[in-house]
JSON list of C-alpha atoms in Angstrom, two decimals:
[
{"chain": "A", "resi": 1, "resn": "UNK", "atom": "CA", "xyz": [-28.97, 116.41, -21.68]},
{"chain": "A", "resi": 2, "resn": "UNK", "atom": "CA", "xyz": [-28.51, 112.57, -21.87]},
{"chain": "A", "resi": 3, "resn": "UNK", "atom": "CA", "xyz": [-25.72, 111.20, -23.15]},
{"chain": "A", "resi": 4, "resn": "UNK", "atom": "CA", "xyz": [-26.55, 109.02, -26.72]},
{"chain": "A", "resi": 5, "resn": "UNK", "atom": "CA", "xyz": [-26.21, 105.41, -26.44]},
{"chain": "A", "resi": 6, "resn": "UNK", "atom": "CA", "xyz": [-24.57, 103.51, -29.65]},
{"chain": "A", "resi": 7, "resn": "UNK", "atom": "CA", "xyz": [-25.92, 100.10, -30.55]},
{"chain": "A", "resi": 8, "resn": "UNK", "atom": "CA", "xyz": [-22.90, 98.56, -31.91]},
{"chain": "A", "resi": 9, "resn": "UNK", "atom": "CA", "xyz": [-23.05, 95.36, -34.15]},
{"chain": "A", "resi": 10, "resn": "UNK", "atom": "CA", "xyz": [-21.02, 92.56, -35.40]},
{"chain": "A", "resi": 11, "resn": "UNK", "atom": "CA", "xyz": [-21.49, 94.56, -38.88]},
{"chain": "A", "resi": 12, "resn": "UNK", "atom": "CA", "xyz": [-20.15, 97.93, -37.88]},
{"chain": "A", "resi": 13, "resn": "UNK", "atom": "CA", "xyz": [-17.76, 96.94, -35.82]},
{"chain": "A", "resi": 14, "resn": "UNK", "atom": "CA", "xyz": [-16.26, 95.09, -39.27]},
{"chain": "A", "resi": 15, "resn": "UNK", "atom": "CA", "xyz": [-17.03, 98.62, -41.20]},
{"chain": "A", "resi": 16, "resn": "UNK", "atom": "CA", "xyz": [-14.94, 100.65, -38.74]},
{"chain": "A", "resi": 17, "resn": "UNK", "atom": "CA", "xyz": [-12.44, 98.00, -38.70]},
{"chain": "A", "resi": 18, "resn": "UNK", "atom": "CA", "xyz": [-12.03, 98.28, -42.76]},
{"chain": "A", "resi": 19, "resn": "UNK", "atom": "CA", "xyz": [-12.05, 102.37, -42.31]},
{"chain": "A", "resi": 20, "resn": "UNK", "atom": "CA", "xyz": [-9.43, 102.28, -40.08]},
{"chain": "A", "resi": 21, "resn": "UNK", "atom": "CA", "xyz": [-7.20, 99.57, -42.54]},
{"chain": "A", "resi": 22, "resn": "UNK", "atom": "CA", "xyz": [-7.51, 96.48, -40.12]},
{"chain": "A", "resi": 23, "resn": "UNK", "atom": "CA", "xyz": [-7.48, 93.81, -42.14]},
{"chain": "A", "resi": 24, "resn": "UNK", "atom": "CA", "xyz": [-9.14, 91.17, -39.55]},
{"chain": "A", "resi": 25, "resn": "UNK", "atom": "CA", "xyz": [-11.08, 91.18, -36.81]},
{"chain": "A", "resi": 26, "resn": "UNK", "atom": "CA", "xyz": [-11.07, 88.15, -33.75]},
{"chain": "A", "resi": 27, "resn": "UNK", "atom": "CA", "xyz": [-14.75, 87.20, -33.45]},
{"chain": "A", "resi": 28, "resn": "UNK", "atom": "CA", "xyz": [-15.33, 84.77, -30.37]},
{"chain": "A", "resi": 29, "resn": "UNK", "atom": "CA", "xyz": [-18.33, 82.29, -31.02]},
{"chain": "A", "resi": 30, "resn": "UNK", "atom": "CA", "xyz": [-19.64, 81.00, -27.94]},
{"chain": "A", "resi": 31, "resn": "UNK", "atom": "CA", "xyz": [-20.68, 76.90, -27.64]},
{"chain": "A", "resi": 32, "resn": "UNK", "atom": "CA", "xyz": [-24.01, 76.19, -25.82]},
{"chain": "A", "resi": 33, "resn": "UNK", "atom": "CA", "xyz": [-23.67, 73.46, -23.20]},
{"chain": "A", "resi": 34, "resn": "UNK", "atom": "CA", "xyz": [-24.15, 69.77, -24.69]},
{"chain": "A", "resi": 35, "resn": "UNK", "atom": "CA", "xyz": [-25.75, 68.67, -21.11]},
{"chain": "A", "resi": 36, "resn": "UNK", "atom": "CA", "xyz": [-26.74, 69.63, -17.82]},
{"chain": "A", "resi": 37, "resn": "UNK", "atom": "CA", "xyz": [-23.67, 68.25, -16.52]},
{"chain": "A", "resi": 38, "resn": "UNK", "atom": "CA", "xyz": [-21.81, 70.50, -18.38]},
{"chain": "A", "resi": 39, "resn": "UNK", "atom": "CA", "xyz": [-23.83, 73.62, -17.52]},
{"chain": "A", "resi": 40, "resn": "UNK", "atom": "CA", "xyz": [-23.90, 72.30, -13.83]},
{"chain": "A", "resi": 41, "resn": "UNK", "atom": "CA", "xyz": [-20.10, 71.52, -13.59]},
{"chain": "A", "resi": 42, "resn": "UNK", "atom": "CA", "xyz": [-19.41, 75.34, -15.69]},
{"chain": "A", "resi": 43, "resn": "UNK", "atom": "CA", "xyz": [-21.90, 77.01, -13.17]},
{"chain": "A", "resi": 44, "resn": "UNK", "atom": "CA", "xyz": [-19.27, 75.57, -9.67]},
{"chain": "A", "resi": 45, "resn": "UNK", "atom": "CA", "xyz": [-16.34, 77.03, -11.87]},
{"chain": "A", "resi": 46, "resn": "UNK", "atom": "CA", "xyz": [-17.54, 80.30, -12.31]},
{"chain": "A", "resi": 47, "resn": "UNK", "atom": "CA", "xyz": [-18.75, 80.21, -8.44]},
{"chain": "A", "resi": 48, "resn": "UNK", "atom": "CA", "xyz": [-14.50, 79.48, -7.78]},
{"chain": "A", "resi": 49, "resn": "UNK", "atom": "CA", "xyz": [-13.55, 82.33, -10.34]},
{"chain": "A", "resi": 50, "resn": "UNK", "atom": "CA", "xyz": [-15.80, 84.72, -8.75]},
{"chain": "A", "resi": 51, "resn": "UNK", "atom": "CA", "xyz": [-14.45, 83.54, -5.02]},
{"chain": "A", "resi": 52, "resn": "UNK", "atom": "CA", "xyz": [-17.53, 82.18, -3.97]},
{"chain": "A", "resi": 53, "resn": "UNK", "atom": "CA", "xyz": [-16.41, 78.63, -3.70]},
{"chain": "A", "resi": 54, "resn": "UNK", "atom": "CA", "xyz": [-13.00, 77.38, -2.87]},
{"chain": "A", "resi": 55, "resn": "UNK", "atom": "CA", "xyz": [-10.77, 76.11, -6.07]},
{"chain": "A", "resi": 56, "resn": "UNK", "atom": "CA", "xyz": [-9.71, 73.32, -3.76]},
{"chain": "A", "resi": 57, "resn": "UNK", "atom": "CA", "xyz": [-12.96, 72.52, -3.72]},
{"chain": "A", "resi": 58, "resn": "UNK", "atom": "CA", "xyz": [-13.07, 71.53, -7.40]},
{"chain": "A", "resi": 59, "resn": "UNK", "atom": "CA", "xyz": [-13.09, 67.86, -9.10]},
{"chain": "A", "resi": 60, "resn": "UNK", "atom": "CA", "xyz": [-12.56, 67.06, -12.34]},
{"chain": "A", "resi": 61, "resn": "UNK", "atom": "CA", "xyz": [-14.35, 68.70, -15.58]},
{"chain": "A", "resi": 62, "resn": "UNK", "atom": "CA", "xyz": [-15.21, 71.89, -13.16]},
{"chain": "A", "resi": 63, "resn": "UNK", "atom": "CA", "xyz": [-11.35, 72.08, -11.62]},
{"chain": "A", "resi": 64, "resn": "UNK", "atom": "CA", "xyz": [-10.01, 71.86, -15.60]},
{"chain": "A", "resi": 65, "resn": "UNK", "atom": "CA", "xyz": [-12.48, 74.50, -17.07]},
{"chain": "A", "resi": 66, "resn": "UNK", "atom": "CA", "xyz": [-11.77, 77.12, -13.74]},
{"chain": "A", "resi": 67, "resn": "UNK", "atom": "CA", "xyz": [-7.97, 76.63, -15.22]},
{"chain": "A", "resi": 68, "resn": "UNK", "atom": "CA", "xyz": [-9.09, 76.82, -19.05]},
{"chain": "A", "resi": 69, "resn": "UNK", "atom": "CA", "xyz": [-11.65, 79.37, -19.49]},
{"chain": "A", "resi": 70, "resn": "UNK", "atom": "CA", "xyz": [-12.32, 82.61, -19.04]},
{"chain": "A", "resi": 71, "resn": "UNK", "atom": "CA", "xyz": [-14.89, 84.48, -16.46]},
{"chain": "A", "resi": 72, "resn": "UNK", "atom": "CA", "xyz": [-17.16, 85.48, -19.62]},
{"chain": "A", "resi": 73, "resn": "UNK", "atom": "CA", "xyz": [-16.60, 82.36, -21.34]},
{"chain": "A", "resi": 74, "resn": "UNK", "atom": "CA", "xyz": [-17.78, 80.27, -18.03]},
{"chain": "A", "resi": 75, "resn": "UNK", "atom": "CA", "xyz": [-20.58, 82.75, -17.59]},
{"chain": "A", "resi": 76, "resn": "UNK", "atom": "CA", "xyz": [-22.06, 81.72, -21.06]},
{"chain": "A", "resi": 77, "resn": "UNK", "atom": "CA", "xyz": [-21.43, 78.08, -21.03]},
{"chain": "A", "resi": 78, "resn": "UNK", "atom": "CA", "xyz": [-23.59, 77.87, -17.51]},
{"chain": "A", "resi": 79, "resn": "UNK", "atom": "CA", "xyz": [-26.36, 80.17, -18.49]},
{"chain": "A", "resi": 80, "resn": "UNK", "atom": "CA", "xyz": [-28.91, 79.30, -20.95]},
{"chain": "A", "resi": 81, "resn": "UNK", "atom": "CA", "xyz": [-32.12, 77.18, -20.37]},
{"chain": "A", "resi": 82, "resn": "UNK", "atom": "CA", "xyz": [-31.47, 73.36, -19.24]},
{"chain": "A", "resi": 83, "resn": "UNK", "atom": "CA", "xyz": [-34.82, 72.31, -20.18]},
{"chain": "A", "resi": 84, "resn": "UNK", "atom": "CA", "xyz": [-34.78, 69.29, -23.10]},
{"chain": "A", "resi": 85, "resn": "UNK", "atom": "CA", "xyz": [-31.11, 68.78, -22.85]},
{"chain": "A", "resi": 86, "resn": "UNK", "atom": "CA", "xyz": [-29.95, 65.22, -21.46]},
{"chain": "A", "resi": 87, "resn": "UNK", "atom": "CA", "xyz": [-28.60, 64.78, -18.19]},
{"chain": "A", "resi": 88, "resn": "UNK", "atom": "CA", "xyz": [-25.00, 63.57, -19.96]},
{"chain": "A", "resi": 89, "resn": "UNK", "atom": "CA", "xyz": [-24.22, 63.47, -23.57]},
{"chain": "A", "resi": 90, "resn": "UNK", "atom": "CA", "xyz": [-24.08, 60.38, -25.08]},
{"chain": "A", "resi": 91, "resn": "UNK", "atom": "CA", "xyz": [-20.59, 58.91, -26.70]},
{"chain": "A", "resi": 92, "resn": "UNK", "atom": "CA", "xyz": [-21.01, 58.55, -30.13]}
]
C-alpha cells in the first residue's frame, strides 16, 4: 500500500491553525527579481551558500544578500524567467 500524499494550501493551513487556537500565522511572500542583475548577482550568492563558489569571492550586492538572505529566499529571487526584464532597473 502507498502511503497518501496531502496537498496542503495556504487555506488549510489557516483552518488548522484556527482549530488548534493560533491566532496568526507568518506567511512569507516572495519578491520577483526587478532585473537581470539582480537575478544574476542572487544566482553567485546562492552558488557561495551552497559552497560552490568562495564567499571571498563575492562583491557588492551578491556579498550583502549571501549575508542577508536565506538559502530558499536566494533560490527564488534567482529563478524565474529573465526574458523582458531590463538589464538594470532604472532610478526613479
Amino acid at each position: 500500500m502507498t502511503p497518501r500524499r496531502r496537498n496542503f494550501s495556504a487555506t488549510s493551513a489557516f483552518a488548522r491553525c484556527r482549530m488548534a487556537g493560533v491566532l496568526s500565522i507568518a506567511v512569507e511572500v516572495t519578491m520577483p527579481a526587478k532585473s537581470k542583475a539582480q537575478q544574476k548577482a542572487a544566482g553567485v550568492a546562492l552558488s557561495a551558500k551552497k559552497g560552490d563558489k568562495d564567499k571571498s569571492d563575492l562583491k557588492g550586492p551578491s556579498k550583502s544578500m549571501h549575508d542577508s538572505m536565506s538559502k530558499s529566499e536566494l533560490k527564488d529571487l534567482a529563478s524565474g524567467p529573465r526574458k523582458n526584464k531590463p538589464e538594470h532597473k532604472k532610478k526613479s
